JSON list of C-alpha atoms in Angstrom, two decimals:
[
{"chain": "A", "resi": 1, "resn": "UNK", "atom": "CA", "xyz": [10.30, 71.23, 113.94]},
{"chain": "A", "resi": 2, "resn": "UNK", "atom": "CA", "xyz": [13.92, 70.59, 113.00]},
{"chain": "A", "resi": 3, "resn": "UNK", "atom": "CA", "xyz": [15.98, 72.97, 110.86]},
{"chain": "A", "resi": 4, "resn": "UNK", "atom": "CA", "xyz": [15.93, 70.44, 108.02]},
{"chain": "A", "resi": 5, "resn": "UNK", "atom": "CA", "xyz": [12.12, 70.50, 107.92]},
{"chain": "A", "resi": 6, "resn": "UNK", "atom": "CA", "xyz": [11.75, 74.27, 107.60]},
{"chain": "A", "resi": 7, "resn": "UNK", "atom": "CA", "xyz": [12.08, 76.54, 104.55]},
{"chain": "A", "resi": 8, "resn": "UNK", "atom": "CA", "xyz": [15.09, 78.84, 104.35]},
{"chain": "A", "resi": 9, "resn": "UNK", "atom": "CA", "xyz": [13.02, 81.98, 104.89]},
{"chain": "A", "resi": 10, "resn": "UNK", "atom": "CA", "xyz": [11.75, 80.67, 108.25]},
{"chain": "A", "resi": 11, "resn": "UNK", "atom": "CA", "xyz": [15.22, 79.96, 109.62]},
{"chain": "A", "resi": 12, "resn": "UNK", "atom": "CA", "xyz": [17.12, 82.34, 111.83]},
{"chain": "A", "resi": 13, "resn": "UNK", "atom": "CA", "xyz": [20.65, 81.65, 110.59]},
{"chain": "A", "resi": 14, "resn": "UNK", "atom": "CA", "xyz": [23.88, 82.87, 112.19]},
{"chain": "A", "resi": 15, "resn": "UNK", "atom": "CA", "xyz": [27.17, 83.13, 110.37]},
{"chain": "A", "resi": 16, "resn": "UNK", "atom": "CA", "xyz": [30.06, 81.74, 112.39]},
{"chain": "A", "resi": 17, "resn": "UNK", "atom": "CA", "xyz": [32.83, 83.36, 110.36]},
{"chain": "A", "resi": 18, "resn": "UNK", "atom": "CA", "xyz": [35.65, 81.77, 112.42]},
{"chain": "A", "resi": 19, "resn": "UNK", "atom": "CA", "xyz": [38.49, 83.86, 113.72]},
{"chain": "A", "resi": 20, "resn": "UNK", "atom": "CA", "xyz": [41.08, 83.01, 111.08]},
{"chain": "A", "resi": 21, "resn": "UNK", "atom": "CA", "xyz": [38.67, 83.69, 108.21]},
{"chain": "A", "resi": 22, "resn": "UNK", "atom": "CA", "xyz": [37.64, 86.98, 109.79]},
{"chain": "A", "resi": 23, "resn": "UNK", "atom": "CA", "xyz": [41.28, 87.98, 110.17]},
{"chain": "A", "resi": 24, "resn": "UNK", "atom": "CA", "xyz": [42.92, 86.61, 107.03]},
{"chain": "A", "resi": 25, "resn": "UNK", "atom": "CA", "xyz": [40.28, 85.60, 104.47]},
{"chain": "A", "resi": 26, "resn": "UNK", "atom": "CA", "xyz": [37.21, 87.83, 104.96]},
{"chain": "A", "resi": 27, "resn": "UNK", "atom": "CA", "xyz": [36.18, 87.20, 101.35]},
{"chain": "A", "resi": 28, "resn": "UNK", "atom": "CA", "xyz": [35.13, 83.68, 102.41]},
{"chain": "A", "resi": 29, "resn": "UNK", "atom": "CA", "xyz": [32.53, 84.62, 105.06]},
{"chain": "A", "resi": 30, "resn": "UNK", "atom": "CA", "xyz": [31.38, 87.45, 102.75]},
{"chain": "A", "resi": 31, "resn": "UNK", "atom": "CA", "xyz": [30.84, 84.91, 99.96]},
{"chain": "A", "resi": 32, "resn": "UNK", "atom": "CA", "xyz": [29.00, 82.64, 102.40]},
{"chain": "A", "resi": 33, "resn": "UNK", "atom": "CA", "xyz": [26.55, 85.40, 103.26]},
{"chain": "A", "resi": 34, "resn": "UNK", "atom": "CA", "xyz": [25.97, 86.32, 99.60]},
{"chain": "A", "resi": 35, "resn": "UNK", "atom": "CA", "xyz": [25.31, 82.69, 98.77]},
{"chain": "A", "resi": 36, "resn": "UNK", "atom": "CA", "xyz": [22.92, 82.04, 101.66]},
{"chain": "A", "resi": 37, "resn": "UNK", "atom": "CA", "xyz": [20.99, 85.24, 101.07]},
{"chain": "A", "resi": 38, "resn": "UNK", "atom": "CA", "xyz": [20.66, 84.37, 97.37]},
{"chain": "A", "resi": 39, "resn": "UNK", "atom": "CA", "xyz": [19.05, 81.10, 98.50]},
{"chain": "A", "resi": 40, "resn": "UNK", "atom": "CA", "xyz": [16.54, 82.93, 100.68]},
{"chain": "A", "resi": 41, "resn": "UNK", "atom": "CA", "xyz": [18.18, 82.76, 104.13]},
{"chain": "A", "resi": 42, "resn": "UNK", "atom": "CA", "xyz": [18.09, 85.62, 106.60]},
{"chain": "A", "resi": 43, "resn": "UNK", "atom": "CA", "xyz": [21.67, 85.67, 107.85]},
{"chain": "A", "resi": 44, "resn": "UNK", "atom": "CA", "xyz": [22.86, 87.45, 110.98]},
{"chain": "A", "resi": 45, "resn": "UNK", "atom": "CA", "xyz": [26.44, 88.06, 112.07]},
{"chain": "A", "resi": 46, "resn": "UNK", "atom": "CA", "xyz": [26.71, 88.16, 115.87]},
{"chain": "A", "resi": 47, "resn": "UNK", "atom": "CA", "xyz": [29.59, 90.53, 116.52]},
{"chain": "A", "resi": 48, "resn": "UNK", "atom": "CA", "xyz": [30.27, 89.00, 119.95]},
{"chain": "A", "resi": 49, "resn": "UNK", "atom": "CA", "xyz": [31.59, 85.78, 118.40]},
{"chain": "A", "resi": 50, "resn": "UNK", "atom": "CA", "xyz": [35.20, 84.76, 118.98]},
{"chain": "A", "resi": 51, "resn": "UNK", "atom": "CA", "xyz": [37.47, 81.75, 118.42]},
{"chain": "A", "resi": 52, "resn": "UNK", "atom": "CA", "xyz": [35.94, 78.28, 118.88]},
{"chain": "A", "resi": 53, "resn": "UNK", "atom": "CA", "xyz": [38.91, 77.32, 121.07]},
{"chain": "A", "resi": 54, "resn": "UNK", "atom": "CA", "xyz": [40.34, 74.63, 118.80]},
{"chain": "A", "resi": 55, "resn": "UNK", "atom": "CA", "xyz": [43.92, 75.94, 118.98]},
{"chain": "A", "resi": 56, "resn": "UNK", "atom": "CA", "xyz": [43.90, 75.68, 122.77]},
{"chain": "A", "resi": 57, "resn": "UNK", "atom": "CA", "xyz": [42.14, 72.32, 122.82]},
{"chain": "A", "resi": 58, "resn": "UNK", "atom": "CA", "xyz": [44.46, 70.69, 120.30]},
{"chain": "A", "resi": 59, "resn": "UNK", "atom": "CA", "xyz": [47.55, 71.76, 122.22]},
{"chain": "A", "resi": 60, "resn": "UNK", "atom": "CA", "xyz": [46.31, 70.65, 125.65]},
{"chain": "A", "resi": 61, "resn": "UNK", "atom": "CA", "xyz": [45.12, 73.96, 127.09]},
{"chain": "A", "resi": 62, "resn": "UNK", "atom": "CA", "xyz": [41.58, 72.91, 128.00]},
{"chain": "A", "resi": 63, "resn": "UNK", "atom": "CA", "xyz": [41.22, 75.51, 130.76]},
{"chain": "A", "resi": 64, "resn": "UNK", "atom": "CA", "xyz": [41.97, 78.29, 128.30]},
{"chain": "A", "resi": 65, "resn": "UNK", "atom": "CA", "xyz": [39.36, 76.92, 125.87]},
{"chain": "A", "resi": 66, "resn": "UNK", "atom": "CA", "xyz": [36.59, 76.80, 128.49]},
{"chain": "A", "resi": 67, "resn": "UNK", "atom": "CA", "xyz": [35.68, 80.53, 128.38]},
{"chain": "A", "resi": 68, "resn": "UNK", "atom": "CA", "xyz": [35.48, 80.31, 124.61]},
{"chain": "A", "resi": 69, "resn": "UNK", "atom": "CA", "xyz": [33.02, 77.41, 124.82]},
{"chain": "A", "resi": 70, "resn": "UNK", "atom": "CA", "xyz": [30.89, 79.45, 127.22]},
{"chain": "A", "resi": 71, "resn": "UNK", "atom": "CA", "xyz": [31.05, 82.42, 124.85]},
{"chain": "A", "resi": 72, "resn": "UNK", "atom": "CA", "xyz": [30.03, 80.23, 121.90]},
{"chain": "A", "resi": 73, "resn": "UNK", "atom": "CA", "xyz": [26.83, 78.92, 123.52]},
{"chain": "A", "resi": 74, "resn": "UNK", "atom": "CA", "xyz": [25.99, 82.41, 124.78]},
{"chain": "A", "resi": 75, "resn": "UNK", "atom": "CA", "xyz": [26.34, 83.94, 121.32]},
{"chain": "A", "resi": 76, "resn": "UNK", "atom": "CA", "xyz": [24.77, 81.23, 119.18]},
{"chain": "A", "resi": 77, "resn": "UNK", "atom": "CA", "xyz": [22.30, 79.51, 121.51]},
{"chain": "A", "resi": 78, "resn": "UNK", "atom": "CA", "xyz": [19.14, 81.22, 120.22]},
{"chain": "A", "resi": 79, "resn": "UNK", "atom": "CA", "xyz": [19.63, 80.58, 116.50]},
{"chain": "A", "resi": 80, "resn": "UNK", "atom": "CA", "xyz": [17.93, 77.88, 114.44]},
{"chain": "A", "resi": 81, "resn": "UNK", "atom": "CA", "xyz": [21.15, 77.15, 112.57]},
{"chain": "A", "resi": 82, "resn": "UNK", "atom": "CA", "xyz": [24.78, 78.24, 112.75]},
{"chain": "A", "resi": 83, "resn": "UNK", "atom": "CA", "xyz": [26.73, 78.02, 109.49]},
{"chain": "A", "resi": 84, "resn": "UNK", "atom": "CA", "xyz": [30.51, 78.13, 109.19]},
{"chain": "A", "resi": 85, "resn": "UNK", "atom": "CA", "xyz": [32.78, 77.94, 106.11]},
{"chain": "A", "resi": 86, "resn": "UNK", "atom": "CA", "xyz": [35.17, 75.65, 107.99]},
{"chain": "A", "resi": 87, "resn": "UNK", "atom": "CA", "xyz": [34.93, 71.93, 108.57]},
{"chain": "A", "resi": 88, "resn": "UNK", "atom": "CA", "xyz": [37.75, 72.24, 111.08]},
{"chain": "A", "resi": 89, "resn": "UNK", "atom": "CA", "xyz": [35.97, 74.72, 113.37]},
{"chain": "A", "resi": 90, "resn": "UNK", "atom": "CA", "xyz": [32.63, 72.94, 113.06]},
{"chain": "A", "resi": 91, "resn": "UNK", "atom": "CA", "xyz": [34.41, 69.75, 114.05]},
{"chain": "A", "resi": 92, "resn": "UNK", "atom": "CA", "xyz": [35.80, 71.48, 117.12]},
{"chain": "A", "resi": 93, "resn": "UNK", "atom": "CA", "xyz": [32.35, 72.67, 118.19]},
{"chain": "A", "resi": 94, "resn": "UNK", "atom": "CA", "xyz": [30.63, 69.35, 117.64]},
{"chain": "A", "resi": 95, "resn": "UNK", "atom": "CA", "xyz": [33.40, 67.02, 118.84]},
{"chain": "A", "resi": 96, "resn": "UNK", "atom": "CA", "xyz": [35.43, 68.99, 121.40]},
{"chain": "A", "resi": 97, "resn": "UNK", "atom": "CA", "xyz": [33.13, 71.47, 123.16]},
{"chain": "A", "resi": 98, "resn": "UNK", "atom": "CA", "xyz": [31.36, 68.84, 125.23]},
{"chain": "A", "resi": 99, "resn": "UNK", "atom": "CA", "xyz": [34.70, 67.39, 126.32]},
{"chain": "A", "resi": 100, "resn": "UNK", "atom": "CA", "xyz": [35.86, 70.84, 127.42]},
{"chain": "A", "resi": 101, "resn": "UNK", "atom": "CA", "xyz": [32.58, 71.41, 129.30]},
{"chain": "A", "resi": 102, "resn": "UNK", "atom": "CA", "xyz": [32.81, 68.14, 131.29]},
{"chain": "A", "resi": 103, "resn": "UNK", "atom": "CA", "xyz": [32.27, 68.74, 135.00]},
{"chain": "A", "resi": 104, "resn": "UNK", "atom": "CA", "xyz": [29.90, 71.66, 134.41]},
{"chain": "A", "resi": 105, "resn": "UNK", "atom": "CA", "xyz": [26.47, 70.07, 133.96]},
{"chain": "A", "resi": 106, "resn": "UNK", "atom": "CA", "xyz": [24.77, 73.31, 132.97]},
{"chain": "A", "resi": 107, "resn": "UNK", "atom": "CA", "xyz": [27.33, 74.07, 130.32]},
{"chain": "A", "resi": 108, "resn": "UNK", "atom": "CA", "xyz": [27.26, 70.49, 129.00]},
{"chain": "A", "resi": 109, "resn": "UNK", "atom": "CA", "xyz": [23.48, 70.76, 128.59]},
{"chain": "A", "resi": 110, "resn": "UNK", "atom": "CA", "xyz": [23.85, 74.01, 126.69]},
{"chain": "A", "resi": 111, "resn": "UNK", "atom": "CA", "xyz": [26.57, 72.56, 124.45]},
{"chain": "A", "resi": 112, "resn": "UNK", "atom": "CA", "xyz": [24.33, 69.55, 123.71]},
{"chain": "A", "resi": 113, "resn": "UNK", "atom": "CA", "xyz": [21.58, 71.94, 122.62]},
{"chain": "A", "resi": 114, "resn": "UNK", "atom": "CA", "xyz": [23.74, 74.16, 120.41]},
{"chain": "A", "resi": 115, "resn": "UNK", "atom": "CA", "xyz": [26.28, 71.81, 118.79]},
{"chain": "A", "resi": 116, "resn": "UNK", "atom": "CA", "xyz": [23.78, 69.85, 116.63]},
{"chain": "A", "resi": 117, "resn": "UNK", "atom": "CA", "xyz": [22.66, 73.15, 115.06]},
{"chain": "A", "resi": 118, "resn": "UNK", "atom": "CA", "xyz": [26.18, 74.01, 113.87]},
{"chain": "A", "resi": 119, "resn": "UNK", "atom": "CA", "xyz": [26.76, 73.14, 110.22]},
{"chain": "A", "resi": 120, "resn": "UNK", "atom": "CA", "xyz": [29.64, 73.23, 107.80]},
{"chain": "A", "resi": 121, "resn": "UNK", "atom": "CA", "xyz": [28.53, 75.12, 104.69]},
{"chain": "A", "resi": 122, "resn": "UNK", "atom": "CA", "xyz": [28.08, 72.14, 102.36]},
{"chain": "A", "resi": 123, "resn": "UNK", "atom": "CA", "xyz": [26.14, 70.24, 105.05]},
{"chain": "A", "resi": 124, "resn": "UNK", "atom": "CA", "xyz": [23.76, 73.15, 105.48]},
{"chain": "A", "resi": 125, "resn": "UNK", "atom": "CA", "xyz": [23.17, 73.56, 101.76]},
{"chain": "A", "resi": 126, "resn": "UNK", "atom": "CA", "xyz": [22.60, 69.87, 101.00]},
{"chain": "A", "resi": 127, "resn": "UNK", "atom": "CA", "xyz": [21.02, 68.57, 104.22]},
{"chain": "A", "resi": 128, "resn": "UNK", "atom": "CA", "xyz": [19.08, 71.57, 105.54]},
{"chain": "A", "resi": 129, "resn": "UNK", "atom": "CA", "xyz": [18.19, 73.62, 102.46]},
{"chain": "A", "resi": 130, "resn": "UNK", "atom": "CA", "xyz": [18.02, 70.52, 100.28]},
{"chain": "A", "resi": 131, "resn": "UNK", "atom": "CA", "xyz": [19.85, 72.05, 97.32]},
{"chain": "A", "resi": 132, "resn": "UNK", "atom": "CA", "xyz": [22.84, 71.00, 95.26]},
{"chain": "A", "resi": 133, "resn": "UNK", "atom": "CA", "xyz": [22.42, 73.45, 92.37]},
{"chain": "A", "resi": 134, "resn": "UNK", "atom": "CA", "xyz": [22.90, 76.87, 93.95]},
{"chain": "A", "resi": 135, "resn": "UNK", "atom": "CA", "xyz": [22.90, 78.75, 90.65]},
{"chain": "A", "resi": 136, "resn": "UNK", "atom": "CA", "xyz": [26.67, 79.17, 90.51]},
{"chain": "A", "resi": 137, "resn": "UNK", "atom": "CA", "xyz": [28.76, 79.79, 87.38]},
{"chain": "A", "resi": 138, "resn": "UNK", "atom": "CA", "xyz": [32.51, 79.23, 87.31]},
{"chain": "A", "resi": 139, "resn": "UNK", "atom": "CA", "xyz": [34.03, 78.42, 83.88]},
{"chain": "A", "resi": 140, "resn": "UNK", "atom": "CA", "xyz": [37.39, 77.08, 85.04]},
{"chain": "A", "resi": 141, "resn": "UNK", "atom": "CA", "xyz": [39.21, 73.75, 85.49]},
{"chain": "A", "resi": 142, "resn": "UNK", "atom": "CA", "xyz": [38.94, 72.90, 89.19]},
{"chain": "A", "resi": 143, "resn": "UNK", "atom": "CA", "xyz": [40.07, 70.10, 91.49]},
{"chain": "A", "resi": 144, "resn": "UNK", "atom": "CA", "xyz": [38.78, 69.49, 95.03]},
{"chain": "A", "resi": 145, "resn": "UNK", "atom": "CA", "xyz": [40.81, 68.69, 98.16]},
{"chain": "A", "resi": 146, "resn": "UNK", "atom": "CA", "xyz": [38.74, 67.20, 101.02]},
{"chain": "A", "resi": 147, "resn": "UNK", "atom": "CA", "xyz": [40.25, 68.50, 104.24]},
{"chain": "A", "resi": 148, "resn": "UNK", "atom": "CA", "xyz": [40.92, 66.05, 107.07]},
{"chain": "A", "resi": 149, "resn": "UNK", "atom": "CA", "xyz": [38.49, 67.43, 109.65]},
{"chain": "A", "resi": 150, "resn": "UNK", "atom": "CA", "xyz": [35.65, 67.71, 107.13]},
{"chain": "A", "resi": 151, "resn": "UNK", "atom": "CA", "xyz": [36.38, 64.24, 105.81]},
{"chain": "A", "resi": 152, "resn": "UNK", "atom": "CA", "xyz": [37.17, 62.32, 109.00]},
{"chain": "A", "resi": 153, "resn": "UNK", "atom": "CA", "xyz": [35.68, 64.28, 111.89]},
{"chain": "A", "resi": 154, "resn": "UNK", "atom": "CA", "xyz": [32.33, 65.64, 110.65]},
{"chain": "A", "resi": 155, "resn": "UNK", "atom": "CA", "xyz": [32.13, 63.34, 107.60]},
{"chain": "A", "resi": 156, "resn": "UNK", "atom": "CA", "xyz": [30.78, 65.71, 104.97]},
{"chain": "A", "resi": 157, "resn": "UNK", "atom": "CA", "xyz": [31.30, 62.96, 102.40]},
{"chain": "A", "resi": 158, "resn": "UNK", "atom": "CA", "xyz": [30.64, 63.97, 98.81]},
{"chain": "A", "resi": 159, "resn": "UNK", "atom": "CA", "xyz": [28.42, 66.96, 99.61]},
{"chain": "A", "resi": 160, "resn": "UNK", "atom": "CA", "xyz": [31.00, 69.49, 98.36]},
{"chain": "A", "resi": 161, "resn": "UNK", "atom": "CA", "xyz": [31.41, 67.48, 95.17]},
{"chain": "A", "resi": 162, "resn": "UNK", "atom": "CA", "xyz": [27.64, 67.36, 94.65]},
{"chain": "A", "resi": 163, "resn": "UNK", "atom": "CA", "xyz": [27.60, 71.15, 94.84]},
{"chain": "A", "resi": 164, "resn": "UNK", "atom": "CA", "xyz": [30.61, 71.58, 92.56]},
{"chain": "A", "resi": 165, "resn": "UNK", "atom": "CA", "xyz": [29.24, 69.20, 89.91]},
{"chain": "A", "resi": 166, "resn": "UNK", "atom": "CA", "xyz": [26.15, 71.39, 89.60]},
{"chain": "A", "resi": 167, "resn": "UNK", "atom": "CA", "xyz": [28.15, 74.57, 88.93]},
{"chain": "A", "resi": 168, "resn": "UNK", "atom": "CA", "xyz": [27.62, 75.72, 85.37]},
{"chain": "A", "resi": 169, "resn": "UNK", "atom": "CA", "xyz": [30.72, 75.99, 83.20]},
{"chain": "A", "resi": 170, "resn": "UNK", "atom": "CA", "xyz": [33.02, 74.17, 85.61]},
{"chain": "A", "resi": 171, "resn": "UNK", "atom": "CA", "xyz": [35.49, 71.51, 84.49]},
{"chain": "A", "resi": 172, "resn": "UNK", "atom": "CA", "xyz": [35.80, 69.44, 87.68]},
{"chain": "A", "resi": 173, "resn": "UNK", "atom": "CA", "xyz": [38.69, 66.97, 87.65]},
{"chain": "A", "resi": 174, "resn": "UNK", "atom": "CA", "xyz": [39.50, 64.29, 90.22]},
{"chain": "A", "resi": 175, "resn": "UNK", "atom": "CA", "xyz": [42.48, 64.90, 92.50]},
{"chain": "A", "resi": 176, "resn": "UNK", "atom": "CA", "xyz": [44.85, 61.90, 92.80]},
{"chain": "A", "resi": 177, "resn": "UNK", "atom": "CA", "xyz": [45.32, 60.90, 96.43]},
{"chain": "A", "resi": 178, "resn": "UNK", "atom": "CA", "xyz": [42.50, 63.26, 97.36]},
{"chain": "A", "resi": 179, "resn": "UNK", "atom": "CA", "xyz": [41.95, 61.81, 100.83]},
{"chain": "A", "resi": 180, "resn": "UNK", "atom": "CA", "xyz": [45.60, 62.11, 101.85]},
{"chain": "A", "resi": 181, "resn": "UNK", "atom": "CA", "xyz": [46.33, 64.85, 104.40]},
{"chain": "A", "resi": 182, "resn": "UNK", "atom": "CA", "xyz": [47.94, 68.02, 103.03]},
{"chain": "A", "resi": 183, "resn": "UNK", "atom": "CA", "xyz": [50.27, 68.16, 106.03]},
{"chain": "A", "resi": 184, "resn": "UNK", "atom": "CA", "xyz": [49.02, 71.36, 107.63]},
{"chain": "A", "resi": 185, "resn": "UNK", "atom": "CA", "xyz": [47.24, 70.08, 110.72]},
{"chain": "A", "resi": 186, "resn": "UNK", "atom": "CA", "xyz": [47.37, 73.39, 112.59]},
{"chain": "A", "resi": 187, "resn": "UNK", "atom": "CA", "xyz": [50.11, 73.12, 115.21]},
{"chain": "A", "resi": 188, "resn": "UNK", "atom": "CA", "xyz": [51.36, 69.92, 113.49]},
{"chain": "A", "resi": 189, "resn": "UNK", "atom": "CA", "xyz": [52.96, 72.14, 110.83]},
{"chain": "A", "resi": 190, "resn": "UNK", "atom": "CA", "xyz": [54.77, 74.07, 113.57]},
{"chain": "A", "resi": 191, "resn": "UNK", "atom": "CA", "xyz": [55.92, 71.05, 115.54]},
{"chain": "A", "resi": 192, "resn": "UNK", "atom": "CA", "xyz": [56.84, 68.90, 112.54]},
{"chain": "A", "resi": 193, "resn": "UNK", "atom": "CA", "xyz": [57.76, 71.32, 109.74]},
{"chain": "A", "resi": 194, "resn": "UNK", "atom": "CA", "xyz": [59.80, 68.91, 107.62]},
{"chain": "A", "resi": 195, "resn": "UNK", "atom": "CA", "xyz": [57.09, 66.26, 107.58]},
{"chain": "A", "resi": 196, "resn": "UNK", "atom": "CA", "xyz": [54.45, 68.91, 106.97]},
{"chain": "A", "resi": 197, "resn": "UNK", "atom": "CA", "xyz": [56.29, 70.34, 103.97]},
{"chain": "A", "resi": 198, "resn": "UNK", "atom": "CA", "xyz": [56.88, 66.87, 102.52]},
{"chain": "A", "resi": 199, "resn": "UNK", "atom": "CA", "xyz": [53.18, 66.02, 102.77]},
{"chain": "A", "resi": 200, "resn": "UNK", "atom": "CA", "xyz": [52.21, 69.39, 101.33]},
{"chain": "A", "resi": 201, "resn": "UNK", "atom": "CA", "xyz": [54.61, 68.92, 98.44]},
{"chain": "A", "resi": 202, "resn": "UNK", "atom": "CA", "xyz": [52.99, 65.59, 97.60]},
{"chain": "A", "resi": 203, "resn": "UNK", "atom": "CA", "xyz": [49.59, 67.28, 97.61]},
{"chain": "A", "resi": 204, "resn": "UNK", "atom": "CA", "xyz": [50.83, 70.17, 95.47]},
{"chain": "A", "resi": 205, "resn": "UNK", "atom": "CA", "xyz": [52.31, 67.76, 92.94]},
{"chain": "A", "resi": 206, "resn": "UNK", "atom": "CA", "xyz": [49.01, 65.91, 92.68]},
{"chain": "A", "resi": 207, "resn": "UNK", "atom": "CA", "xyz": [47.18, 69.19, 92.20]},
{"chain": "A", "resi": 208, "resn": "UNK", "atom": "CA", "xyz": [49.50, 70.18, 89.36]},
{"chain": "A", "resi": 209, "resn": "UNK", "atom": "CA", "xyz": [49.11, 66.76, 87.73]},
{"chain": "A", "resi": 210, "resn": "UNK", "atom": "CA", "xyz": [45.39, 67.48, 87.25]},
{"chain": "A", "resi": 211, "resn": "UNK", "atom": "CA", "xyz": [46.08, 70.52, 85.09]},
{"chain": "A", "resi": 212, "resn": "UNK", "atom": "CA", "xyz": [43.61, 72.48, 87.23]},
{"chain": "A", "resi": 213, "resn": "UNK", "atom": "CA", "xyz": [43.57, 76.25, 87.32]},
{"chain": "A", "resi": 214, "resn": "UNK", "atom": "CA", "xyz": [42.08, 76.24, 90.81]},
{"chain": "A", "resi": 215, "resn": "UNK", "atom": "CA", "xyz": [42.24, 73.93, 93.83]},
{"chain": "A", "resi": 216, "resn": "UNK", "atom": "CA", "xyz": [39.21, 74.27, 96.08]},
{"chain": "A", "resi": 217, "resn": "UNK", "atom": "CA", "xyz": [38.57, 73.13, 99.66]},
{"chain": "A", "resi": 218, "resn": "UNK", "atom": "CA", "xyz": [36.27, 73.86, 102.58]},
{"chain": "A", "resi": 219, "resn": "UNK", "atom": "CA", "xyz": [39.03, 75.09, 104.91]},
{"chain": "A", "resi": 220, "resn": "UNK", "atom": "CA", "xyz": [41.25, 78.08, 104.23]},
{"chain": "A", "resi": 221, "resn": "UNK", "atom": "CA", "xyz": [43.88, 76.82, 106.65]},
{"chain": "A", "resi": 222, "resn": "UNK", "atom": "CA", "xyz": [44.64, 73.84, 104.41]},
{"chain": "A", "resi": 223, "resn": "UNK", "atom": "CA", "xyz": [44.44, 76.02, 101.32]},
{"chain": "A", "resi": 224, "resn": "UNK", "atom": "CA", "xyz": [47.02, 78.39, 102.83]},
{"chain": "A", "resi": 225, "resn": "UNK", "atom": "CA", "xyz": [49.43, 75.50, 103.26]},
{"chain": "A", "resi": 226, "resn": "UNK", "atom": "CA", "xyz": [48.84, 74.04, 99.80]},
{"chain": "A", "resi": 227, "resn": "UNK", "atom": "CA", "xyz": [48.77, 77.48, 98.20]},
{"chain": "A", "resi": 228, "resn": "UNK", "atom": "CA", "xyz": [52.02, 78.50, 99.84]},
{"chain": "A", "resi": 229, "resn": "UNK", "atom": "CA", "xyz": [53.81, 75.54, 98.30]},
{"chain": "A", "resi": 230, "resn": "UNK", "atom": "CA", "xyz": [52.15, 76.02, 94.91]},
{"chain": "A", "resi": 231, "resn": "UNK", "atom": "CA", "xyz": [53.12, 79.69, 95.01]},
{"chain": "A", "resi": 232, "resn": "UNK", "atom": "CA", "xyz": [56.76, 78.97, 95.79]},
{"chain": "A", "resi": 233, "resn": "UNK", "atom": "CA", "xyz": [56.77, 76.55, 92.88]},
{"chain": "A", "resi": 234, "resn": "UNK", "atom": "CA", "xyz": [55.34, 79.30, 90.64]},
{"chain": "A", "resi": 235, "resn": "UNK", "atom": "CA", "xyz": [52.71, 76.83, 89.50]},
{"chain": "A", "resi": 236, "resn": "UNK", "atom": "CA", "xyz": [50.10, 79.42, 88.57]},
{"chain": "A", "resi": 237, "resn": "UNK", "atom": "CA", "xyz": [47.41, 77.35, 90.36]},
{"chain": "A", "resi": 238, "resn": "UNK", "atom": "CA", "xyz": [45.06, 79.43, 92.51]},
{"chain": "A", "resi": 239, "resn": "UNK", "atom": "CA", "xyz": [43.41, 78.37, 95.75]},
{"chain": "A", "resi": 240, "resn": "UNK", "atom": "CA", "xyz": [39.76, 79.18, 96.43]},
{"chain": "A", "resi": 241, "resn": "UNK", "atom": "CA", "xyz": [37.32, 78.34, 99.17]},
{"chain": "A", "resi": 242, "resn": "UNK", "atom": "CA", "xyz": [34.21, 76.39, 98.20]},
{"chain": "A", "resi": 243, "resn": "UNK", "atom": "CA", "xyz": [32.01, 79.30, 99.29]},
{"chain": "A", "resi": 244, "resn": "UNK", "atom": "CA", "xyz": [33.63, 81.65, 96.79]},
{"chain": "A", "resi": 245, "resn": "UNK", "atom": "CA", "xyz": [33.00, 79.34, 93.83]},
{"chain": "A", "resi": 246, "resn": "UNK", "atom": "CA", "xyz": [29.41, 78.67, 94.91]},
{"chain": "A", "resi": 247, "resn": "UNK", "atom": "CA", "xyz": [28.78, 82.40, 95.34]},
{"chain": "A", "resi": 248, "resn": "UNK", "atom": "CA", "xyz": [30.10, 83.12, 91.82]},
{"chain": "A", "resi": 249, "resn": "UNK", "atom": "CA", "xyz": [27.51, 83.91, 89.14]},
{"chain": "A", "resi": 250, "resn": "UNK", "atom": "CA", "xyz": [27.59, 85.31, 85.62]},
{"chain": "A", "resi": 251, "resn": "UNK", "atom": "CA", "xyz": [26.48, 88.67, 87.01]},
{"chain": "A", "resi": 252, "resn": "UNK", "atom": "CA", "xyz": [28.86, 88.56, 89.97]},
{"chain": "A", "resi": 253, "resn": "UNK", "atom": "CA", "xyz": [31.82, 86.37, 88.98]},
{"chain": "A", "resi": 254, "resn": "UNK", "atom": "CA", "xyz": [34.53, 85.28, 91.41]}
]
């Protein structure tokens, strides 16, 4: 039976926190766990997890990424579902791990077995649990930025918007030029800082034009870039991960 055909309480779910969230934004994986447990999931956090290897892969260091791919399938292979609050890292697992494993038939087979069970948070909520109203409450004006990897690599579509529209009290406003890249792009921002800042400035201007109090996305890396520019502009606009808004309730507000 597939994960999508089983109730939440029957699923053995692992949280893939991702290394940058664990290091810099632990409130996001914490919110993810609170949300999933509220919906009836039994969530485990395998402490042996490490980086997915995307940084190495994207910069041409495939050999350095290989041990991380092996570690990933070792750690997460036995779970029914693996949930991550990062479209970027899920994209790396589903689109890059097999490429890194090429030449090792055993590892490729293991990657093929694990990768389809790895979900970005909104995918898991909508496609596996079958919910769009998660019981959230967030009485603020919000605009949503769809990050490039979630939009173009794993194609989450409007799942995050379905979830946000069901949040009680929210004033969700459309972001002009929503599908345009924010300019972060991981190492792109390091290699091409002027272009990156120009793209981020365009995104920040569009965010401010909405009059939103909060800009939300499914990747904290993009939010760090956008938020850094908004902060330097003293805009007063906050950045929040989707998981934190969805975990917010009247009794436990974000």
